[in-house]
Coordinates of C-alpha atoms and ligand atoms in Angstrom, one line a residue:
M18 CA 0.0 0.0 0.0
D19 CA 1.1 3.6 -0.9
I20 CA 0.8 5.2 2.5
R21 CA 1.7 8.9 2.3
Y22 CA 1.2 11.6 4.7
W23 CA 1.1 15.3 4.3
N24 CA 1.6 16.2 8.0
K25 CA 2.4 12.9 9.7
D26 CA 2.8 14.3 13.2
V27 CA -0.8 15.4 13.2
E28 CA -2.2 12.7 11.2
T29 CA -0.6 10.1 13.5
A30 CA -0.7 12.0 16.7
D31 CA -2.2 10.0 19.8
V32 CA -5.6 10.7 20.9
Q33 CA -4.4 12.8 23.9
K34 CA -2.6 15.2 21.8
I35 CA -5.5 15.6 19.2
R36 CA -7.7 16.4 22.2
H37 CA -5.3 18.9 23.6
L38 CA -5.1 20.6 20.2
Q39 CA -8.8 20.7 19.9
L40 CA -9.3 22.3 23.3
Q41 CA -6.6 25.2 22.4
R42 CA -8.1 25.8 19.1
L43 CA -11.8 25.7 20.5
K44 CA -10.9 28.5 22.9
S45 CA -9.5 30.4 20.2
I46 CA -12.5 30.1 18.1
I47 CA -14.5 31.2 21.1
A48 CA -12.6 34.4 21.1
S49 CA -13.5 35.0 17.5
A50 CA -17.1 33.9 17.9
L51 CA -17.7 36.6 20.7
K52 CA -16.9 39.1 17.9
T53 CA -19.8 38.0 15.9
P54 CA -23.3 39.6 16.4
F55 CA -24.8 36.0 16.5
Y56 CA -22.4 34.3 18.9
S57 CA -21.9 37.4 21.2
R58 CA -25.5 37.1 22.2
R59 CA -25.7 33.4 22.2
L60 CA -22.6 32.4 24.2
P61 CA -23.1 34.7 27.1
S62 CA -26.7 33.5 27.4
V63 CA -25.0 30.1 28.5
G64 CA -22.4 31.7 30.8
I65 CA -19.6 31.8 28.1
N66 CA -18.2 35.2 28.1
S67 CA -14.5 34.5 27.3
P68 CA -12.3 31.7 26.1
D69 CA -11.4 30.9 29.8
D70 CA -14.8 29.8 30.4
I71 CA -14.0 26.8 28.2
K72 CA -11.9 24.4 30.7
T73 CA -12.5 21.1 28.9
L74 CA -13.8 19.8 25.8
D75 CA -17.0 18.9 27.5
D76 CA -17.7 22.7 27.9
L77 CA -18.4 22.6 24.2
R78 CA -21.7 20.8 25.0
R79 CA -22.8 24.0 26.8
I80 CA -23.2 25.9 23.5
P81 CA -26.6 25.3 21.9
F82 CA -26.6 23.8 18.3
T83 CA -26.2 26.0 15.5
M84 CA -28.7 25.3 12.7
K85 CA -29.1 26.1 9.0
D86 CA -31.8 28.5 9.9
D87 CA -29.5 30.4 12.3
L88 CA -27.3 31.0 9.3
R89 CA -30.2 32.2 7.1
Q90 CA -31.6 34.3 9.7
N91 CA -28.2 36.1 10.1
Y92 CA -27.6 36.4 6.5
P93 CA -25.4 38.1 5.2
K94 CA -23.1 39.3 8.0
G95 CA -24.3 38.1 11.4
L96 CA -21.7 35.5 11.9
L97 CA -18.9 37.4 10.5
S98 CA -16.1 38.0 13.2
V99 CA -13.8 40.4 11.2
D100 CA -14.0 43.3 9.0
T101 CA -14.8 42.4 5.3
S102 CA -11.1 43.8 4.6
E103 CA -9.8 40.8 6.3
V104 CA -11.9 38.5 4.0
V105 CA -10.4 37.2 1.0
R106 CA -13.2 34.6 -0.1
I107 CA -16.7 34.0 0.3
H108 CA -19.0 31.0 -0.8
T109 CA -22.6 30.5 -0.6
S110 CA -24.9 27.7 -0.6
S111 CA -27.3 27.4 -3.6
G112 CA -30.2 28.7 -1.9
T113 CA -32.6 26.1 -3.8
T114 CA -34.2 25.6 -0.4
G115 CA -34.7 29.1 0.7
I116 CA -32.4 32.2 1.6
P117 CA -28.6 31.3 0.9
T118 CA -26.2 30.8 3.6
V119 CA -22.9 32.3 3.4
I120 CA -19.3 31.4 4.5
Y121 CA -16.4 33.8 4.9
L122 CA -12.7 33.0 4.8
S123 CA -9.6 35.1 5.9
A124 CA -6.3 34.4 4.2
K125 CA -5.2 32.4 7.1
D126 CA -8.5 30.4 7.0
L127 CA -8.2 29.7 3.3
D128 CA -4.6 28.6 4.0
A129 CA -5.7 26.1 6.7
A130 CA -8.6 24.9 4.6
T131 CA -6.3 24.2 1.6
D132 CA -3.9 22.3 3.9
I133 CA -6.5 20.0 5.1
M134 CA -7.7 19.5 1.4
A135 CA -3.9 18.8 0.4
R136 CA -3.8 16.3 3.4
S137 CA -7.0 14.5 2.0
I138 CA -5.6 14.2 -1.5
T139 CA -2.3 12.9 -0.2
A140 CA -4.1 10.2 2.0
T141 CA -5.3 8.6 -1.2
G142 CA -1.8 8.2 -2.5
A143 CA -2.2 10.9 -5.3
G144 CA 0.9 13.2 -5.7
R145 CA 2.6 15.6 -7.9
T146 CA 2.8 13.2 -11.0
D147 CA -1.0 13.1 -11.0
I148 CA -3.4 14.9 -13.3
L149 CA -6.4 16.0 -11.7
Q150 CA -9.5 16.7 -13.8
N151 CA -11.8 18.9 -11.4
M152 CA -15.5 18.4 -12.6
M153 CA -17.0 20.0 -9.6
S154 CA -18.7 23.4 -10.3
Y155 CA -16.5 26.2 -9.8
G156 CA -18.0 29.5 -8.3
L157 CA -20.1 30.1 -5.2
F158 CA -20.2 26.4 -4.5
T159 CA -17.4 25.1 -2.5
G160 CA -16.5 21.8 -4.3
G161 CA -14.6 23.2 -7.2
L162 CA -12.3 25.9 -5.7
C163 CA -11.4 24.0 -2.5
M164 CA -10.3 21.1 -4.4
H165 CA -8.4 23.2 -6.9
Y166 CA -6.5 25.0 -4.2
G167 CA -5.7 21.8 -2.2
A168 CA -4.5 20.0 -5.4
E169 CA -2.3 22.9 -6.6
R170 CA -0.7 22.8 -3.1
V171 CA 0.3 19.0 -3.5
G172 CA 1.5 19.9 -6.9
L173 CA -0.8 17.9 -8.9
M174 CA -1.5 19.3 -12.4
V175 CA -5.0 20.7 -12.3
I176 CA -7.6 20.9 -15.1
P177 CA -10.3 23.1 -14.0
A178 CA -12.9 21.5 -16.1
A179 CA -15.8 22.3 -13.8
G180 CA -19.1 20.4 -14.3
G181 CA -20.9 19.7 -17.9
N182 CA -20.0 19.5 -21.6
T183 CA -19.5 15.8 -21.2
K184 CA -17.8 15.3 -24.6
R185 CA -15.4 17.9 -23.9
Q186 CA -14.6 16.5 -20.5
V187 CA -13.8 13.2 -22.3
S188 CA -11.6 14.8 -24.8
L189 CA -9.7 16.7 -22.0
M190 CA -9.2 13.1 -20.1
N191 CA -8.0 11.6 -23.3
D192 CA -5.7 14.5 -24.5
F193 CA -4.1 15.4 -21.0
R194 CA -3.9 11.9 -19.8
T195 CA -6.0 12.6 -16.6
T196 CA -5.3 10.2 -13.8
V197 CA -7.5 11.6 -11.0
L198 CA -11.2 12.8 -11.3
H199 CA -13.0 14.9 -8.6
I200 CA -16.7 14.4 -9.6
T201 CA -20.2 13.3 -8.2
P202 CA -20.8 9.7 -8.4
S203 CA -23.9 10.3 -10.6
Y204 CA -22.0 12.4 -13.3
L205 CA -19.3 9.8 -13.4
L206 CA -21.6 6.9 -14.1
H207 CA -23.3 9.3 -16.7
I208 CA -19.8 9.9 -18.2
H209 CA -19.4 6.2 -18.7
S210 CA -22.7 5.7 -20.6
K211 CA -21.4 8.2 -23.1
L212 CA -18.1 6.9 -23.9
A213 CA -19.4 4.6 -26.7
E214 CA -21.2 7.3 -28.4
Y215 CA -17.8 9.3 -28.5
G216 CA -15.9 6.4 -29.6
V217 CA -13.8 6.1 -26.5
K218 CA -12.9 2.8 -24.5
V219 CA -11.9 3.0 -20.8
G220 CA -8.8 1.3 -21.7
D221 CA -7.9 4.5 -24.0
L222 CA -7.9 6.6 -20.8
A223 CA -5.2 6.9 -18.2
L224 CA -7.7 7.0 -15.0
K225 CA -6.4 5.6 -11.8
K226 CA -8.6 7.3 -9.0
A227 CA -11.6 9.3 -8.5
F228 CA -12.6 11.4 -5.7
I229 CA -16.4 11.1 -5.3
G230 CA -18.6 12.9 -3.2
A231 CA -21.0 15.9 -2.7
E232 CA -24.0 13.7 -3.0
P233 CA -25.1 10.4 -1.2
H234 CA -24.1 7.2 -2.7
S235 CA -24.1 3.4 -1.6
E236 CA -21.1 1.1 -1.6
G237 CA -22.5 -0.7 -4.6
T238 CA -22.2 2.5 -6.7
R239 CA -18.7 2.9 -5.7
R240 CA -18.0 -0.5 -6.7
K241 CA -20.0 -0.1 -9.9
I242 CA -17.7 2.9 -10.6
E243 CA -14.4 1.0 -9.7
E244 CA -15.2 -1.9 -12.1
L245 CA -16.7 0.0 -15.0
F246 CA -13.5 2.5 -15.1
K247 CA -11.0 0.0 -13.4
I248 CA -10.1 2.6 -11.0
D249 CA -10.1 3.2 -7.2
A250 CA -12.8 5.5 -6.1
Y251 CA -12.5 7.3 -2.7
N252 CA -15.2 8.7 -0.7
S253 CA -14.9 12.6 -0.1
Y254 CA -17.3 14.2 2.4
G255 CA -17.8 17.9 3.1
L256 CA -20.2 20.7 3.2
S257 CA -20.1 24.3 2.4
E258 CA -20.7 25.4 6.2
M259 CA -17.6 23.4 7.0
N260 CA -15.4 24.9 4.0
G261 CA -16.5 22.4 1.4
P262 CA -14.7 19.0 0.6
G263 CA -12.1 17.7 2.8
V264 CA -13.8 17.4 6.0
A265 CA -13.6 13.8 6.0
F266 CA -11.9 11.6 3.1
E267 CA -10.9 7.9 2.5
C268 CA -7.3 6.8 2.8
V269 CA -5.8 4.1 0.4
Y270 CA -7.8 1.4 2.5
K271 CA -11.1 3.0 1.3
N272 CA -12.8 1.8 4.6
D273 CA -14.7 5.0 5.4
L274 CA -13.5 8.5 5.9
H275 CA -10.9 9.9 8.2
L276 CA -12.5 13.0 9.8
W277 CA -9.8 15.3 10.4
E278 CA -10.1 16.0 14.2
D279 CA -7.6 18.7 14.5
A280 CA -9.7 20.7 12.3
Y281 CA -13.3 19.6 13.1
I282 CA -14.9 18.3 16.3
V283 CA -17.3 15.7 15.5
E284 CA -20.4 14.7 17.6
I285 CA -22.8 12.1 16.8
I286 CA -26.1 13.0 18.3
N287 CA -29.6 11.3 18.4
P288 CA -31.5 14.0 15.9
K289 CA -34.7 13.7 18.1
T290 CA -33.2 14.3 21.5
G291 CA -30.2 16.1 20.8
Q292 CA -28.2 13.8 23.0
L293 CA -24.8 12.1 22.2
V294 CA -25.2 8.7 21.1
P295 CA -22.8 5.9 22.4
D296 CA -19.5 5.4 20.2
G297 CA -20.1 3.3 17.0
Q298 CA -24.1 4.0 16.9
E299 CA -25.7 6.0 14.0
G300 CA -27.0 9.6 14.4
E301 CA -26.8 12.9 13.2
V302 CA -23.3 14.3 12.5
V303 CA -22.5 17.8 14.3
L304 CA -19.3 19.4 13.6
T305 CA -17.6 22.6 15.0
N306 CA -15.0 24.1 12.8
L307 CA -11.6 24.8 14.5
I308 CA -9.8 26.3 11.6
R309 CA -12.0 29.1 10.4
H310 CA -12.0 32.3 12.5
A311 CA -13.5 34.8 10.0
M312 CA -16.8 33.0 10.4
P313 CA -16.8 30.7 13.4
L314 CA -19.4 27.9 13.4
M315 CA -19.9 25.5 16.3
R316 CA -22.0 22.5 16.8
Y317 CA -23.5 22.9 13.6
R318 CA -26.2 20.3 12.8
T319 CA -25.5 18.8 9.3
R320 CA -28.6 16.7 9.1
D321 CA -26.4 14.0 7.6
L322 CA -26.6 10.6 9.4
A323 CA -23.7 8.5 10.0
F324 CA -21.5 6.7 12.6
L325 CA -17.8 6.8 13.8
H326 CA -15.6 3.8 13.7
I327 CA -13.7 3.3 16.9
E328 CA -11.2 0.7 15.6
P329 CA -7.9 2.2 14.3
C330 CA -7.2 2.2 10.5
K331 CA -4.2 0.2 9.1
C332 CA -2.8 3.3 7.6
G333 CA -1.7 4.6 10.9
R334 CA -3.8 7.7 11.2
T335 CA -5.4 8.3 14.5
H336 CA -8.1 10.5 13.2
R337 CA -11.5 8.6 13.6
R338 CA -13.3 7.4 10.7
L339 CA -16.8 8.5 9.6
S340 CA -19.1 6.0 7.9
R341 CA -20.4 6.8 4.5
I342 CA -23.7 9.1 4.8
L343 CA -26.4 6.9 5.4
G344 CA -29.2 9.5 4.8
R345 CA -30.2 12.8 5.9
S346 CA -32.5 13.4 8.8
D347 CA -34.6 15.6 6.4
D348 CA -34.7 13.3 3.5
M349 CA -36.7 10.4 5.0
L350 CA -39.6 9.4 2.8
I351 CA -42.8 8.3 4.5
I352 CA -44.6 5.9 2.1
N353 CA -48.2 4.8 3.2
G354 CA -46.7 5.4 6.8
V355 CA -43.6 3.3 6.2
N356 CA -40.2 5.3 6.9
M357 CA -37.3 4.8 4.4
F358 CA -34.4 6.7 3.0
P359 CA -33.5 6.9 -0.6
S360 CA -30.1 5.7 0.3
Q361 CA -31.8 2.2 1.2
I362 CA -33.0 1.9 -2.3
E363 CA -29.7 2.9 -4.0
E364 CA -27.9 0.4 -1.9
V365 CA -30.3 -2.6 -3.2
V366 CA -30.5 -1.5 -6.8
M367 CA -27.0 -0.3 -7.6
K368 CA -25.8 -3.9 -6.5
I369 CA -27.9 -5.8 -9.0
P370 CA -25.5 -6.6 -11.8
E371 CA -27.9 -6.1 -14.5
V372 CA -28.9 -2.6 -13.5
G373 CA -27.0 0.1 -15.4
N374 CA -25.6 3.6 -14.5
N375 CA -28.9 5.7 -13.4
Y376 CA -32.0 5.2 -11.4
Q377 CA -34.7 7.5 -10.0
I378 CA -37.1 7.3 -7.2
C379 CA -40.8 8.7 -7.8
V380 CA -43.5 9.1 -5.2
E381 CA -47.0 10.0 -6.2
K382 CA -50.6 10.0 -4.8
D383 CA -52.9 7.2 -6.1
G384 CA -56.2 7.9 -4.7
A385 CA -55.8 8.1 -1.0
L386 CA -52.5 6.0 -1.0
D387 CA -48.9 6.8 -1.9
R388 CA -47.5 5.0 -4.8
L389 CA -43.7 4.4 -4.9
I390 CA -42.0 3.7 -8.3
V391 CA -38.4 2.8 -8.6
K392 CA -37.1 3.5 -12.3
V393 CA -33.9 2.0 -13.2
E394 CA -31.8 2.0 -16.2
L395 CA -30.5 -1.2 -17.5
Y396 CA -27.3 -2.0 -19.7
S397 CA -28.6 -2.1 -23.4
K398 CA -27.7 -5.9 -23.9
M399 CA -30.4 -6.7 -21.4
F400 CA -33.0 -5.6 -23.8
L401 CA -31.7 -8.0 -26.5
G402 CA -32.9 -11.0 -24.5
E403 CA -36.5 -12.5 -24.0
A404 CA -39.2 -10.6 -22.5
K405 CA -39.5 -13.2 -19.8
Q406 CA -35.9 -12.3 -18.5
I407 CA -37.1 -8.7 -18.1
D408 CA -40.1 -9.8 -16.4
N409 CA -38.1 -12.0 -14.0
L410 CA -35.7 -9.2 -13.4
K411 CA -38.4 -6.8 -12.4
S412 CA -39.7 -9.0 -10.0
K413 CA -36.3 -9.8 -8.4
I414 CA -35.6 -6.0 -8.0
G415 CA -39.1 -5.6 -6.4
E416 CA -38.4 -8.6 -4.1
E417 CA -34.9 -7.3 -3.1
L418 CA -36.3 -3.9 -2.3
K419 CA -39.0 -5.2 -0.3
A420 CA -36.7 -7.2 1.8
S421 CA -35.0 -3.9 2.6
I422 CA -37.8 -1.2 3.0
T423 CA -40.7 -3.8 3.7
I424 CA -42.9 -2.5 0.8
K425 CA -42.8 -3.5 -2.8
P426 CA -42.6 -0.6 -5.0
A427 CA -43.4 -0.8 -8.6
I428 CA -40.4 -1.2 -10.9
E429 CA -39.9 0.4 -14.3
L430 CA -37.0 -0.7 -16.4
H431 CA -35.5 1.9 -18.9
E432 CA -33.1 2.0 -21.7
P433 CA -29.6 3.2 -20.9
G434 CA -29.6 7.3 -21.0
S435 CA -33.3 7.7 -20.7
L436 CA -33.6 8.8 -17.1
P437 CA -32.5 12.4 -16.2
A438 CA -28.7 12.7 -16.0
F439 CA -27.1 15.3 -13.7
E440 CA -23.7 17.1 -14.2
G441 CA -23.5 18.0 -10.4
K442 CA -25.5 16.8 -7.6
A443 CA -28.2 14.4 -8.7
V444 CA -31.7 14.9 -7.8
R445 CA -32.9 11.2 -7.2
V446 CA -36.4 11.7 -5.7
V447 CA -39.3 13.1 -7.5
D448 CA -42.2 13.3 -5.0
T449 CA -45.0 14.8 -6.6
R450 CA -47.7 14.3 -3.5
P451 CA -49.3 17.5 -2.6
K452 CA -47.5 19.1 0.4
L453 CA -49.4 18.9 3.6
Ligands
LIG506 P1 -22.9 21.4 0.0 O1 -23.0 22.3 1.4 O2 -23.9 22.1 -1.1 O3 -21.5 21.1 -0.3 O4 -23.7 20.1 0.4 C1 -23.2 19.4 1.5 C2 -23.9 18.2 1.6 O5 -23.9 17.3 0.5 C3 -23.6 17.4 2.9 O6 -24.4 18.0 4.0 C4 -24.1 16.0 2.5 O7 -25.6 16.0 2.7 C5 -23.8 15.9 1.0 N1 -22.5 15.3 0.9 C6 -21.4 15.8 0.6 N2 -20.5 14.7 0.4 C7 -21.1 13.6 0.6 C8 -20.7 12.2 0.5 N3 -19.5 11.8 0.3 N4 -21.6 11.3 0.6 C9 -22.8 11.5 1.0 N5 -23.3 12.9 1.0 C10 -22.5 13.9 1.0
LIG507 ZN1 -6.7 4.9 6.9

C-alpha cells in the first residue's frame, strides 16, 4: 500500500494530543465567535463570556446547536467576526431551499482549509505526478475551488474543467492523460454511459483514481464505478458550512472516511433528543469548525446521518473514521406510513449486476394511497434477451427492495440514457404528492 502523509505528526498524533489541540483551538474559536453579532448574544446566554470559560472539551456541550436556519436568519453578516477587509473569499450555498447561507474565509482560514484538502488528497496516494480533472462546479459552490487549491498545493497538475459538457470532459481526459477525477458519482456514471457514443474506451484513458462525493451514494455505486472504469474511487465528504470538501476523506484502505479531528470536532447525536449517542452508533453528524476564524461555526447540525468507527485504521492515522453518509434526517420518505431513506433503495438497486448507471425514485398519490415507483436503467444488452428475462428481473428487483424497505414498489426498467442525468449533484427523488 502506498501510504503517504501530508503532515505525519498531526495525522498520526495520539488521541490525547489531538484532544489537547482541539481544546486550544476551540478556545481560540470562542474568542473569534464572541466578536460576531450572533455568538456574542448566544454564548453569554449560556455563561460563556471569554475563552477562559471553556475549561475542557465537555464545555463545548454548553453551547446550543447552530442550525442552518440560524445562518439564514443571520444572512449576510451576522456570523462574521472580522471586517470584510480581512476576508479574501466567500462561498454561498445554492439557496434552492430558501435564503442562501454564506461563509467567509480570511487568508489564514483559506490557508488552513487548503492544507486539510492537501492532506486529504495525499491520503489517497495521489501526488505531484498526477493530473486532476476537477469536474465539480467552480464559483459560489465550494466543491470546485477548494479541491483546486488543495491539489495545487500538493503539486498535481489541475485541469479546472468544472461540471458539464461531457464530450469535452472526455476529450480533456484523453488529451491530457488525466489520472484523477473529482466528480459526483452520478455524473461519473453518466460519463461512462456516453463513452461508446464518443468512440472512447475506458482502456484508452489513463484514469487511476476518482474522488467521489457531494452527494449520497452507496457502496454498490462505488464498486460499480471502480469496475466500470478500473480505478480506485475514494469517498470525499464535506459541506459548504465547514469549508467544503476535505472534512473527511478515505485513505488508501477505502474503509470509510478519516474525519480530520484537529480541524473539526465531531459529535454524533440522536436527532430527536439532541443527546450524544454511544460510540459506534448511528446518528446526526454535528461539527465544530476549529480552523475558520472569519466566520466561526460551532456545533453545526449537518442533518447527515452516519456513525464513527472506533477501531484504528491500518494506515496509522489516528483520526477517527466517519461511515459513509447513510441518509439525511430531512430526506426520509414516508410511504403509506413506512419510513425509508432513498439511500436504502440505492443500496439495493446498484448492487444488482443487470442494473445500469442511473435510477430514479418517484412518489405519487394514487387515490388515498402513496405509490412508490423505482425506475432503473438497464445495460442495453439486457433488452436483447427474452421478454421473460425482463419480467424476472423486475420481480427480482421488487423482491430485493421489499426485503430492505418492507414495501414492494412498482419497478420500471428503462433504456440506458433515458432517465434524467445530472452534471452536479443528482436529484434522485421526484415526489409529486401534494405538500401537507
Ligand atoms: P454543500 O453544502 O452544497 O456542499 O452540500 C453538502 C451536503 O452534501 C452534505 O451535508 C451531505 O448531505 C452531502 N454530501 C457531501 N459529500 C457527501 C458524501 N461523500 N456522501 C454523501 N453525502 C455527501
Ligand atoms: Zn486510514
